[in-house]
Amino acid sequence: MNIPKILCKLRPGASWSFDGTDYAGITWHDGVQSKPSLSDMTAASLAVDKTEMWAKIKAERERRKFTSGFKVGTLWFNSDANSRSQYNTMLNMAVEQSLLATYAFRPAWKTMSGATTPMTVALVRQIRDAALINEAAIFDNAESHKTAMEASATPLSYNFSTGWPATF
């Protein structure tokens, strides 16, 4: 437990000193605010730990969202913000111009492996569908990890590395 951090959270502006490594090392000097109990400190510490670990899980969720790629057939397509913008532009053009599914925006689109493939309207739609499925799986896994982490007595040691969708 990070006692100084928890004291500042529970009793902002209170006067105290700390010498030691546990609750017994707190000397309370404040005449206005009362010294929090050990159980209050423990509960606040657990809440802080859960908030910290949830931030790590969300960061992993966002990292995977923009780096994992989208698999269509045997090919992987980039999932970064610029690539997503390009896919959306092509989808909008397909709708606005009533383009056929076989229309190729580019004859040689480079995939994550370095292979090239024609970027057709049909393929852009498949990439969009793969993106929706991938993002839902990433979100659902993060939420599952959040639930399990919040049930843990030691949230900072929770391992959230499992269950994520495949990546390139």
XYZ file of C-alpha atoms in Angstrom:
168
model
C 0.000 0.000 0.000
C 1.311 3.456 -0.927
C 0.374 5.133 2.350
C 1.266 8.754 1.444
C -0.688 8.497 -1.817
C -3.731 7.008 -0.075
C -3.646 9.588 2.735
C -3.592 12.415 0.188
C -6.560 10.836 -1.575
C -8.618 10.239 1.580
C -7.688 13.374 3.527
C -6.554 16.091 1.091
C -4.784 18.933 2.858
C -4.514 17.062 6.175
C -1.423 17.432 8.338
C 0.443 14.204 9.008
C 3.885 12.659 8.820
C 4.958 9.198 7.844
C 7.959 7.259 9.038
C 7.932 3.593 8.253
C 6.371 1.159 5.837
C 2.928 0.472 7.266
C -0.064 2.072 8.975
C 1.729 2.237 12.328
C 4.191 4.730 10.814
C 1.530 7.436 10.395
C 1.654 10.305 12.889
C -1.506 12.394 12.711
C -1.137 16.151 13.287
C -4.394 17.424 11.834
C -6.932 18.830 14.303
C -9.743 19.148 11.729
C -9.728 15.883 9.797
C -9.599 12.532 11.522
C -6.981 9.903 10.803
C -8.460 7.309 8.443
C -8.770 3.803 9.801
C -6.633 0.971 8.500
C -9.718 -0.557 6.851
C -10.471 2.779 5.117
C -6.860 2.933 3.925
C -6.965 -0.658 2.683
C -10.225 -0.100 0.795
C -8.911 3.114 -0.775
C -5.667 1.392 -1.741
C -7.584 -1.405 -3.436
C -9.697 1.138 -5.333
C -6.568 2.993 -6.489
C -4.958 -0.281 -7.584
C -8.070 -1.235 -9.571
C -8.143 2.158 -11.275
C -4.471 1.842 -12.161
C -4.860 -1.676 -13.585
C -8.000 -0.727 -15.529
C -5.986 2.073 -17.151
C -3.378 -0.525 -18.205
C -6.054 -2.834 -19.637
C -7.614 0.056 -21.579
C -4.196 1.047 -22.929
C -3.675 -2.520 -24.153
C -7.162 -2.481 -25.687
C -6.345 0.722 -27.599
C -2.910 -0.528 -28.635
C -4.399 -3.687 -30.076
C -7.182 -1.768 -31.787
C -4.662 0.236 -33.823
C -1.826 -2.281 -34.304
C -3.315 -5.782 -34.545
C -4.434 -5.645 -38.167
C -7.539 -7.036 -39.841
C -7.471 -10.515 -41.347
C -9.441 -11.130 -44.527
C -8.910 -14.609 -45.910
C -5.182 -15.205 -45.639
C -4.242 -11.518 -45.877
C -3.706 -9.015 -43.057
C -4.530 -5.334 -43.512
C -3.278 -2.428 -41.403
C -5.514 -1.171 -38.597
C -3.768 2.140 -37.838
C -5.686 5.428 -38.012
C -4.397 6.385 -41.481
C -5.362 3.029 -42.981
C -8.802 3.206 -41.379
C -9.291 6.629 -42.913
C -8.348 5.286 -46.338
C -10.785 2.378 -46.013
C -13.578 4.754 -45.010
C -12.812 7.064 -47.921
C -13.007 4.151 -50.342
C -16.269 2.919 -48.802
C -17.761 6.403 -49.105
C -16.643 6.652 -52.726
C -18.198 3.258 -53.475
C -21.544 4.410 -52.099
C -21.492 7.896 -53.600
C -20.473 6.656 -57.049
C -22.428 3.366 -56.965
C -19.268 1.438 -57.754
C -19.470 -2.256 -58.537
C -18.007 -4.729 -56.044
C -15.315 -5.630 -58.573
C -14.141 -2.032 -59.034
C -10.461 -1.764 -58.041
C -9.393 1.421 -56.293
C -5.778 0.295 -56.612
C -4.444 -2.647 -58.582
C -1.734 -3.424 -55.998
C -2.567 -2.660 -52.356
C 0.249 -3.592 -49.970
C -0.770 -5.816 -47.057
C 0.951 -6.142 -43.682
C 3.046 -9.063 -44.948
C 4.261 -7.054 -47.931
C 2.167 -9.016 -50.414
C -0.020 -7.023 -52.793
C -3.639 -7.533 -53.783
C -6.175 -5.545 -55.805
C -8.131 -3.247 -53.459
C -11.680 -3.761 -54.701
C -14.947 -2.452 -53.311
C -15.751 -5.990 -52.153
C -12.413 -6.268 -50.335
C -12.851 -2.906 -48.587
C -16.242 -4.113 -47.348
C -14.640 -7.316 -46.062
C -11.979 -5.260 -44.278
C -14.716 -3.138 -42.681
C -16.525 -6.281 -41.521
C -13.275 -7.771 -40.159
C -12.598 -4.487 -38.351
C -16.000 -4.532 -36.660
C -15.556 -8.145 -35.543
C -11.989 -7.519 -34.350
C -12.893 -4.382 -32.396
C -15.840 -6.108 -30.726
C -13.606 -9.024 -29.686
C -10.953 -6.649 -28.329
C -13.556 -4.652 -26.399
C -15.238 -7.782 -25.010
C -11.916 -9.235 -23.869
C -10.958 -5.987 -22.130
C -14.303 -5.963 -20.323
C -13.820 -9.610 -19.266
C -10.396 -8.741 -17.894
C -11.845 -5.727 -16.074
C -14.445 -7.915 -14.373
C -11.864 -10.532 -13.350
C -9.354 -7.903 -12.207
C -11.966 -6.126 -10.084
C -12.766 -9.445 -8.358
C -9.088 -9.951 -7.553
C -7.722 -9.216 -4.087
C -4.458 -8.154 -5.766
C -5.482 -6.232 -8.904
C -1.978 -4.935 -9.652
C -0.742 -8.496 -10.178
C -3.652 -9.443 -12.456
C -2.487 -10.935 -15.786
C -4.543 -9.558 -18.682
C -2.423 -11.000 -21.497
C -4.792 -13.817 -22.463
C -7.874 -14.059 -24.647
C -7.121 -11.303 -27.148
C -7.905 -11.910 -30.831
C -5.115 -12.991 -33.149
C -2.797 -10.288 -34.458
C -0.476 -10.070 -37.430
